[in-house]
Amino acid sequence: MMALAPTAWSQTWTEKPITLLVPNPPGGLVDNTARIVAASLTKVLKQTVVVENKGGASGNIAYQQATLAPKDGNTLLVSYSAYHVGNPAMFSKLPWAQKDLVPVALLTTATNVVAAHPSVPAKSLTEFIAHLKANPGKLNYASQGNGSLSHVGTALWEQATETDMVHVAYKGSGPAVVDLLSGNVQVFITTPPSVMQHVNTGKLKAYAVTGKTRHPGLPNVPTTAEAGLAGFELEAWVGLFAPAGTPAPVIAQLTEAVKRALDTQEVKENVAKQGIEARYLNPQQLGALVEKDTAYWGKLIKSRHITAD
């Protein structure tokens, strides 16, 4: 009976729909990833996979809900790297803990792009840095919210470039981009899906991408190294997590299903259109990434005195 238990249990699990909790509003890296993966998983698992957006409170609403969900594999968290590894250092008290979530698979990664409103006079990254140094505290930069990668990453940017801007936090990429386009904020360091189309149509400037290579959707935008800022890189990731205590056979089924879903041509094409990269890691590899990034971002957040307030 014990030998048959995992099989019988998994058959019960596959009869139920799966909900992917997203800690961000619609649009942007995390939501786009969730919807692309949900559509592919629906086909792979031959069952319904739905996306439920639970934005707000720097992701903590969705994270708490995920940790309290039944441990049956039917409610999963699509986790954003900045929340997952940054929030523990920024909040003195969290309604969830990393130990209450177990890795299933890495889904996507994305570089970032240094985007600006056309009113910023600089024509290159070096000119932009010089402009910031000549005007400390006079330019506003947007973030997706306190604790987001665009917040912490821009703090890292300021540290690397010895510049100073004013932080304006938004509830997600959508409203941040609206104010960037209108000129209410002048700078937004964010993932390509949020700004790529506006850069390509000339509504926004892009000074550099923060990865090792140029972005295929922004082929004319140099890397930070090419543009004169060697050593500065900034990457976001999105991973799938389950409540701690979810049976190992279910985690094994889920990670294998995700691997198959990400390997489809449809997913590869869809993520490329969004300016992101499908990148699978198994639970052990994702756990190691979480551990490494938690140490790195925690040290940065504390050294810069970044809080959720």
mmCIF file of C-alpha atoms in Angstrom:
data_model
loop_
_atom_site.group_PDB
_atom_site.id
_atom_site.type_symbol
_atom_site.label_atom_id
_atom_site.label_comp_id
_atom_site.label_asym_id
_atom_site.label_seq_id
_atom_site.Cartn_x
_atom_site.Cartn_y
_atom_site.Cartn_z
ATOM 1 C CA MET A 1 0.000 0.000 0.000
ATOM 2 C CA MET A 2 2.856 2.394 0.823
ATOM 3 C CA ALA A 3 4.455 1.713 -2.551
ATOM 4 C CA LEU A 4 1.211 2.554 -4.308
ATOM 5 C CA ALA A 5 0.505 5.680 -2.244
ATOM 6 C CA PRO A 6 2.432 8.256 -4.357
ATOM 7 C CA THR A 7 0.747 7.066 -7.559
ATOM 8 C CA ALA A 8 -2.726 7.125 -6.070
ATOM 9 C CA TRP A 9 -2.097 10.537 -4.522
ATOM 10 C CA SER A 10 -0.790 12.007 -7.787
ATOM 11 C CA GLN A 11 -3.865 10.789 -9.646
ATOM 12 C CA THR A 12 -6.020 12.749 -7.203
ATOM 13 C CA TRP A 13 -3.804 15.798 -7.640
ATOM 14 C CA THR A 14 -4.026 15.768 -11.439
ATOM 15 C CA GLU A 15 -7.821 15.916 -11.334
ATOM 16 C CA LYS A 16 -7.786 19.381 -9.751
ATOM 17 C CA PRO A 17 -7.021 22.761 -11.364
ATOM 18 C CA ILE A 18 -3.734 24.441 -10.459
ATOM 19 C CA THR A 19 -3.605 28.098 -9.409
ATOM 20 C CA LEU A 20 -0.467 30.165 -9.930
ATOM 21 C CA LEU A 21 -0.369 33.043 -7.439
ATOM 22 C CA VAL A 22 1.379 36.116 -8.876
ATOM 23 C CA PRO A 23 2.652 38.765 -6.420
ATOM 24 C CA ASN A 24 2.432 41.521 -9.052
ATOM 25 C CA PRO A 25 -0.340 43.279 -10.986
ATOM 26 C CA PRO A 26 -1.001 42.283 -14.624
ATOM 27 C CA GLY A 27 1.797 43.169 -17.051
ATOM 28 C CA GLY A 28 5.537 43.020 -16.616
ATOM 29 C CA LEU A 29 8.026 40.220 -16.147
ATOM 30 C CA VAL A 30 6.345 38.122 -13.448
ATOM 31 C CA ASP A 31 2.795 38.230 -14.787
ATOM 32 C CA ASN A 32 3.916 37.630 -18.381
ATOM 33 C CA THR A 33 5.988 34.652 -17.251
ATOM 34 C CA ALA A 34 3.088 33.199 -15.277
ATOM 35 C CA ARG A 35 0.636 33.455 -18.178
ATOM 36 C CA ILE A 36 3.017 31.951 -20.729
ATOM 37 C CA VAL A 37 3.923 29.067 -18.419
ATOM 38 C CA ALA A 38 0.294 28.499 -17.378
ATOM 39 C CA ALA A 39 -0.797 28.119 -21.000
ATOM 40 C CA SER A 40 1.966 25.608 -21.704
ATOM 41 C CA LEU A 41 1.466 23.676 -18.450
ATOM 42 C CA THR A 42 -2.227 23.340 -19.248
ATOM 43 C CA LYS A 43 -1.268 21.427 -22.379
ATOM 44 C CA VAL A 44 1.500 19.388 -20.742
ATOM 45 C CA LEU A 45 -0.578 18.338 -17.721
ATOM 46 C CA LYS A 46 -3.870 18.208 -19.626
ATOM 47 C CA GLN A 47 -5.600 20.101 -16.856
ATOM 48 C CA THR A 48 -6.510 23.693 -16.122
ATOM 49 C CA VAL A 49 -3.787 26.022 -14.883
ATOM 50 C CA VAL A 50 -4.964 29.529 -13.981
ATOM 51 C CA VAL A 51 -3.194 32.745 -12.964
ATOM 52 C CA GLU A 52 -4.371 34.738 -9.960
ATOM 53 C CA ASN A 53 -2.824 38.176 -9.433
ATOM 54 C CA LYS A 54 -2.357 39.109 -5.788
ATOM 55 C CA GLY A 55 -0.327 42.304 -6.009
ATOM 56 C CA GLY A 56 0.408 44.716 -3.204
ATOM 57 C CA ALA A 57 2.418 44.957 0.020
ATOM 58 C CA SER A 58 5.694 44.332 -1.837
ATOM 59 C CA GLY A 59 4.472 40.878 -2.787
ATOM 60 C CA ASN A 60 3.779 39.803 0.785
ATOM 61 C CA ILE A 61 0.061 39.217 0.231
ATOM 62 C CA ALA A 62 0.701 36.536 -2.373
ATOM 63 C CA TYR A 63 3.617 35.024 -0.463
ATOM 64 C CA GLN A 64 1.603 34.660 2.729
ATOM 65 C CA GLN A 65 -1.316 33.141 0.829
ATOM 66 C CA ALA A 66 1.030 30.644 -0.803
ATOM 67 C CA THR A 67 2.555 29.554 2.501
ATOM 68 C CA LEU A 68 -0.919 28.997 3.968
ATOM 69 C CA ALA A 69 -2.250 27.080 0.955
ATOM 70 C CA PRO A 70 -2.967 23.336 1.140
ATOM 71 C CA LYS A 71 0.182 21.274 0.612
ATOM 72 C CA ASP A 72 -1.218 19.444 -2.399
ATOM 73 C CA GLY A 73 0.474 21.078 -5.385
ATOM 74 C CA ASN A 74 -2.671 22.854 -6.509
ATOM 75 C CA THR A 75 -1.683 26.336 -5.303
ATOM 76 C CA LEU A 76 1.782 27.504 -6.324
ATOM 77 C CA LEU A 77 3.665 30.786 -6.110
ATOM 78 C CA VAL A 78 5.256 32.461 -9.126
ATOM 79 C CA SER A 79 8.016 34.179 -7.194
ATOM 80 C CA TYR A 80 9.891 37.342 -8.132
ATOM 81 C CA SER A 81 13.560 37.324 -7.158
ATOM 82 C CA ALA A 82 13.565 40.766 -5.522
ATOM 83 C CA TYR A 83 10.681 39.848 -3.219
ATOM 84 C CA HIS A 84 11.930 36.360 -2.489
ATOM 85 C CA VAL A 85 15.496 37.285 -1.539
ATOM 86 C CA GLY A 86 15.066 40.985 -0.723
ATOM 87 C CA ASN A 87 12.037 41.159 1.538
ATOM 88 C CA PRO A 88 13.632 39.164 4.386
ATOM 89 C CA ALA A 89 16.266 41.903 4.687
ATOM 90 C CA MET A 90 13.903 44.852 4.283
ATOM 91 C CA PHE A 91 11.054 43.926 6.595
ATOM 92 C CA SER A 92 11.592 43.638 10.325
ATOM 93 C CA LYS A 93 8.574 41.336 10.427
ATOM 94 C CA LEU A 94 7.247 39.287 7.520
ATOM 95 C CA PRO A 95 3.981 37.292 7.329
ATOM 96 C CA TRP A 96 5.941 34.500 5.595
ATOM 97 C CA ALA A 97 9.385 32.925 5.675
ATOM 98 C CA GLN A 98 11.579 31.436 2.963
ATOM 99 C CA LYS A 99 11.528 28.089 4.789
ATOM 100 C CA ASP A 100 7.759 27.936 4.258
ATOM 101 C CA LEU A 101 8.254 27.676 0.491
ATOM 102 C CA VAL A 102 10.073 24.923 -1.397
ATOM 103 C CA PRO A 103 11.563 25.325 -4.896
ATOM 104 C CA VAL A 104 9.897 23.668 -7.874
ATOM 105 C CA ALA A 105 11.713 25.180 -10.858
ATOM 106 C CA LEU A 106 13.252 28.335 -12.243
ATOM 107 C CA LEU A 107 11.047 29.691 -15.041
ATOM 108 C CA THR A 108 12.570 32.791 -16.625
ATOM 109 C CA THR A 109 15.319 35.353 -16.250
ATOM 110 C CA ALA A 110 15.596 38.884 -17.555
ATOM 111 C CA THR A 111 18.263 41.498 -17.825
ATOM 112 C CA ASN A 112 17.391 45.103 -17.024
ATOM 113 C CA VAL A 113 17.497 48.224 -19.149
ATOM 114 C CA VAL A 114 18.411 51.747 -18.053
ATOM 115 C CA ALA A 115 15.505 53.684 -19.561
ATOM 116 C CA ALA A 116 14.870 57.413 -19.449
ATOM 117 C CA HIS A 117 12.391 60.041 -20.596
ATOM 118 C CA PRO A 118 13.477 61.914 -23.771
ATOM 119 C CA SER A 119 13.752 65.129 -21.755
ATOM 120 C CA VAL A 120 16.957 63.833 -20.161
ATOM 121 C CA PRO A 121 19.619 65.540 -22.305
ATOM 122 C CA ALA A 122 22.300 62.830 -22.178
ATOM 123 C CA LYS A 123 22.876 60.838 -25.370
ATOM 124 C CA SER A 124 25.005 58.032 -23.941
ATOM 125 C CA LEU A 125 25.466 56.167 -20.676
ATOM 126 C CA THR A 126 28.619 58.092 -19.779
ATOM 127 C CA GLU A 127 26.853 61.400 -20.501
ATOM 128 C CA PHE A 128 23.888 60.221 -18.424
ATOM 129 C CA ILE A 129 26.096 59.410 -15.434
ATOM 130 C CA ALA A 130 27.806 62.795 -15.789
ATOM 131 C CA HIS A 131 24.382 64.471 -15.927
ATOM 132 C CA LEU A 132 23.321 62.719 -12.719
ATOM 133 C CA LYS A 133 26.517 63.740 -10.954
ATOM 134 C CA ALA A 134 25.979 67.349 -12.018
ATOM 135 C CA ASN A 135 22.384 67.267 -10.759
ATOM 136 C CA PRO A 136 22.299 65.252 -7.521
ATOM 137 C CA GLY A 137 18.804 64.669 -6.166
ATOM 138 C CA LYS A 138 17.138 66.453 -9.094
ATOM 139 C CA LEU A 139 15.980 63.466 -11.149
ATOM 140 C CA ASN A 140 13.265 61.048 -10.057
ATOM 141 C CA TYR A 141 13.508 57.322 -10.663
ATOM 142 C CA ALA A 142 10.592 54.916 -10.684
ATOM 143 C CA SER A 143 10.388 51.490 -9.122
ATOM 144 C CA GLN A 144 7.769 48.762 -9.170
ATOM 145 C CA GLY A 145 7.450 49.244 -5.417
ATOM 146 C CA ASN A 146 9.514 49.279 -2.265
ATOM 147 C CA GLY A 147 11.730 46.228 -2.301
ATOM 148 C CA SER A 148 11.364 45.500 -5.986
ATOM 149 C CA LEU A 149 14.424 44.771 -8.081
ATOM 150 C CA SER A 150 14.021 48.170 -9.756
ATOM 151 C CA HIS A 151 14.255 49.771 -6.297
ATOM 152 C CA VAL A 152 17.167 47.749 -4.923
ATOM 153 C CA GLY A 153 18.863 47.537 -8.315
ATOM 154 C CA THR A 154 18.758 51.301 -8.772
ATOM 155 C CA ALA A 155 20.230 51.714 -5.311
ATOM 156 C CA LEU A 156 23.039 49.449 -6.472
ATOM 157 C CA TRP A 157 23.349 51.578 -9.616
ATOM 158 C CA GLU A 158 23.653 54.760 -7.518
ATOM 159 C CA GLN A 159 26.322 53.094 -5.420
ATOM 160 C CA ALA A 160 28.276 51.940 -8.474
ATOM 161 C CA THR A 161 28.064 55.309 -10.250
ATOM 162 C CA GLU A 162 28.289 57.545 -7.160
ATOM 163 C CA THR A 163 25.070 59.316 -8.121
ATOM 164 C CA ASP A 164 21.881 60.266 -6.297
ATOM 165 C CA MET A 165 18.263 60.286 -7.486
ATOM 166 C CA VAL A 166 14.872 60.515 -5.782
ATOM 167 C CA HIS A 167 12.959 57.250 -5.445
ATOM 168 C CA VAL A 168 9.285 57.164 -6.456
ATOM 169 C CA ALA A 169 7.603 53.821 -5.710
ATOM 170 C CA TYR A 170 4.665 52.526 -7.771
ATOM 171 C CA LYS A 171 2.437 49.477 -7.509
ATOM 172 C CA GLY A 172 3.860 47.563 -10.433
ATOM 173 C CA SER A 173 5.512 48.330 -13.752
ATOM 174 C CA GLY A 174 2.361 49.567 -15.499
ATOM 175 C CA PRO A 175 1.798 52.798 -13.546
ATOM 176 C CA ALA A 176 5.551 53.403 -13.374
ATOM 177 C CA VAL A 177 5.826 53.330 -17.174
ATOM 178 C CA VAL A 178 2.811 55.652 -17.528
ATOM 179 C CA ASP A 179 4.541 58.287 -15.404
ATOM 180 C CA LEU A 180 7.865 57.704 -17.168
ATOM 181 C CA LEU A 181 6.227 58.310 -20.532
ATOM 182 C CA SER A 182 4.626 61.507 -19.227
ATOM 183 C CA GLY A 183 7.885 62.737 -17.721
ATOM 184 C CA ASN A 184 6.682 62.742 -14.113
ATOM 185 C CA VAL A 185 9.672 60.506 -13.414
ATOM 186 C CA GLN A 186 12.756 60.597 -15.588
ATOM 187 C CA VAL A 187 14.431 57.201 -15.065
ATOM 188 C CA PHE A 188 13.323 53.579 -14.742
ATOM 189 C CA ILE A 189 15.769 50.681 -14.480
ATOM 190 C CA THR A 190 13.553 47.709 -15.202
ATOM 191 C CA THR A 191 13.171 44.510 -17.182
ATOM 192 C CA PRO A 192 12.702 44.836 -20.970
ATOM 193 C CA PRO A 193 9.018 43.775 -21.170
ATOM 194 C CA SER A 194 7.965 46.974 -19.411
ATOM 195 C CA VAL A 195 9.686 49.465 -21.727
ATOM 196 C CA MET A 196 10.949 47.656 -24.832
ATOM 197 C CA GLN A 197 8.188 48.717 -27.207
ATOM 198 C CA HIS A 198 8.470 52.348 -26.093
ATOM 199 C CA VAL A 199 12.240 52.344 -26.620
ATOM 200 C CA ASN A 200 11.842 50.849 -30.074
ATOM 201 C CA THR A 201 9.258 53.480 -31.062
ATOM 202 C CA GLY A 202 11.390 56.333 -29.731
ATOM 203 C CA LYS A 203 9.100 57.310 -26.862
ATOM 204 C CA LEU A 204 11.817 56.446 -24.364
ATOM 205 C CA LYS A 205 15.617 56.378 -24.352
ATOM 206 C CA ALA A 206 17.644 53.313 -23.397
ATOM 207 C CA TYR A 207 21.231 53.908 -22.320
ATOM 208 C CA ALA A 208 22.282 50.318 -21.653
ATOM 209 C CA VAL A 209 21.169 46.813 -20.768
ATOM 210 C CA THR A 210 22.629 45.359 -17.594
ATOM 211 C CA GLY A 211 23.535 41.869 -18.811
ATOM 212 C CA LYS A 212 26.644 40.270 -20.259
ATOM 213 C CA THR A 213 25.273 40.439 -23.805
ATOM 214 C CA ARG A 214 22.984 42.717 -25.772
ATOM 215 C CA HIS A 215 19.288 42.018 -25.647
ATOM 216 C CA PRO A 216 17.791 40.563 -28.857
ATOM 217 C CA GLY A 217 14.793 42.875 -28.600
ATOM 218 C CA LEU A 218 17.049 45.923 -28.166
ATOM 219 C CA PRO A 219 19.926 45.175 -30.540
ATOM 220 C CA ASN A 220 21.093 48.784 -30.767
ATOM 221 C CA VAL A 221 21.344 49.257 -27.007
ATOM 222 C CA PRO A 222 24.846 48.509 -25.640
ATOM 223 C CA THR A 223 25.605 46.553 -22.499
ATOM 224 C CA THR A 224 26.801 48.499 -19.480
ATOM 225 C CA ALA A 225 30.322 47.204 -20.141
ATOM 226 C CA GLU A 226 30.207 48.334 -23.768
ATOM 227 C CA ALA A 227 28.858 51.720 -22.682
ATOM 228 C CA GLY A 228 31.666 52.345 -20.217
ATOM 229 C CA LEU A 229 30.423 50.899 -16.907
ATOM 230 C CA ALA A 230 32.263 47.592 -16.639
ATOM 231 C CA GLY A 231 31.340 45.299 -13.765
ATOM 232 C CA PHE A 232 27.743 46.455 -13.303
ATOM 233 C CA GLU A 233 25.217 43.700 -14.015
ATOM 234 C CA LEU A 234 21.644 43.287 -12.856
ATOM 235 C CA GLU A 235 19.408 40.297 -13.560
ATOM 236 C CA ALA A 236 15.951 39.326 -12.332
ATOM 237 C CA TRP A 237 14.530 35.831 -12.132
ATOM 238 C CA VAL A 238 11.110 34.256 -11.755
ATOM 239 C CA GLY A 239 10.704 30.880 -10.094
ATOM 240 C CA LEU A 240 7.942 28.479 -9.127
ATOM 241 C CA PHE A 241 7.538 27.503 -5.464
ATOM 242 C CA ALA A 242 5.163 25.303 -3.474
ATOM 243 C CA PRO A 243 4.135 25.376 0.196
ATOM 244 C CA ALA A 244 6.665 23.571 2.388
ATOM 245 C CA GLY A 245 5.415 20.090 3.144
ATOM 246 C CA THR A 246 4.127 19.442 -0.363
ATOM 247 C CA PRO A 247 4.885 15.745 -1.006
ATOM 248 C CA ALA A 248 8.135 15.053 -2.844
ATOM 249 C CA PRO A 249 6.402 13.022 -5.609
ATOM 250 C CA VAL A 250 4.268 16.077 -6.420
ATOM 251 C CA ILE A 251 7.295 18.381 -6.565
ATOM 252 C CA ALA A 252 8.965 15.847 -8.867
ATOM 253 C CA GLN A 253 5.922 15.753 -11.163
ATOM 254 C CA LEU A 254 5.634 19.523 -11.207
ATOM 255 C CA THR A 255 9.285 20.236 -11.976
ATOM 256 C CA GLU A 256 9.287 17.671 -14.780
ATOM 257 C CA ALA A 257 6.117 19.228 -16.210
ATOM 258 C CA VAL A 258 7.677 22.701 -16.044
ATOM 259 C CA LYS A 259 10.803 21.448 -17.785
ATOM 260 C CA ARG A 260 8.682 20.063 -20.625
ATOM 261 C CA ALA A 261 6.546 23.215 -20.765
ATOM 262 C CA LEU A 262 9.561 25.527 -21.036
ATOM 263 C CA ASP A 263 11.115 23.393 -23.753
ATOM 264 C CA THR A 264 8.257 23.932 -26.208
ATOM 265 C CA GLN A 265 8.761 26.104 -29.248
ATOM 266 C CA GLU A 266 5.652 28.099 -28.365
ATOM 267 C CA VAL A 267 7.055 29.120 -24.984
ATOM 268 C CA LYS A 268 10.447 29.976 -26.444
ATOM 269 C CA GLU A 269 8.813 32.227 -29.035
ATOM 270 C CA ASN A 270 6.441 33.854 -26.535
ATOM 271 C CA VAL A 271 9.103 34.696 -23.970
ATOM 272 C CA ALA A 272 11.348 36.057 -26.713
ATOM 273 C CA LYS A 273 8.533 38.404 -27.761
ATOM 274 C CA GLN A 274 8.352 39.634 -24.174
ATOM 275 C CA GLY A 275 12.094 40.208 -24.033
ATOM 276 C CA ILE A 276 12.769 37.530 -21.431
ATOM 277 C CA GLU A 277 14.522 34.150 -21.419
ATOM 278 C CA ALA A 278 13.121 30.756 -20.450
ATOM 279 C CA ARG A 279 15.681 29.084 -18.184
ATOM 280 C CA TYR A 280 14.935 25.870 -16.303
ATOM 281 C CA LEU A 281 16.632 24.964 -13.034
ATOM 282 C CA ASN A 282 15.596 21.971 -10.937
ATOM 283 C CA PRO A 283 14.564 22.355 -7.271
ATOM 284 C CA GLN A 284 18.075 21.842 -5.914
ATOM 285 C CA GLN A 285 19.611 24.338 -8.336
ATOM 286 C CA LEU A 286 16.914 26.919 -7.640
ATOM 287 C CA GLY A 287 17.419 26.435 -3.901
ATOM 288 C CA ALA A 288 21.121 27.148 -4.314
ATOM 289 C CA LEU A 289 20.329 30.296 -6.324
ATOM 290 C CA VAL A 290 17.976 31.514 -3.582
ATOM 291 C CA GLU A 291 20.649 30.968 -0.944
ATOM 292 C CA LYS A 292 23.312 32.821 -2.947
ATOM 293 C CA ASP A 293 21.091 35.762 -3.875
ATOM 294 C CA THR A 294 19.667 36.104 -0.365
ATOM 295 C CA ALA A 295 23.173 36.630 1.005
ATOM 296 C CA TYR A 296 24.143 39.078 -1.769
ATOM 297 C CA TRP A 297 21.011 41.228 -1.772
ATOM 298 C CA GLY A 298 20.667 41.123 1.996
ATOM 299 C CA LYS A 299 24.134 42.617 2.406
ATOM 300 C CA LEU A 300 23.403 45.328 -0.185
ATOM 301 C CA ILE A 301 20.023 46.247 1.302
ATOM 302 C CA LYS A 302 21.438 46.603 4.794
ATOM 303 C CA SER A 303 24.473 48.586 3.635
ATOM 304 C CA ARG A 304 22.205 51.022 1.784
ATOM 305 C CA HIS A 305 19.700 51.151 4.670
ATOM 306 C CA ILE A 306 16.832 50.259 2.347
ATOM 307 C CA THR A 307 13.566 49.553 4.137
ATOM 308 C CA ALA A 308 10.042 48.776 3.054
ATOM 309 C CA ASP A 309 8.794 52.113 4.440
#
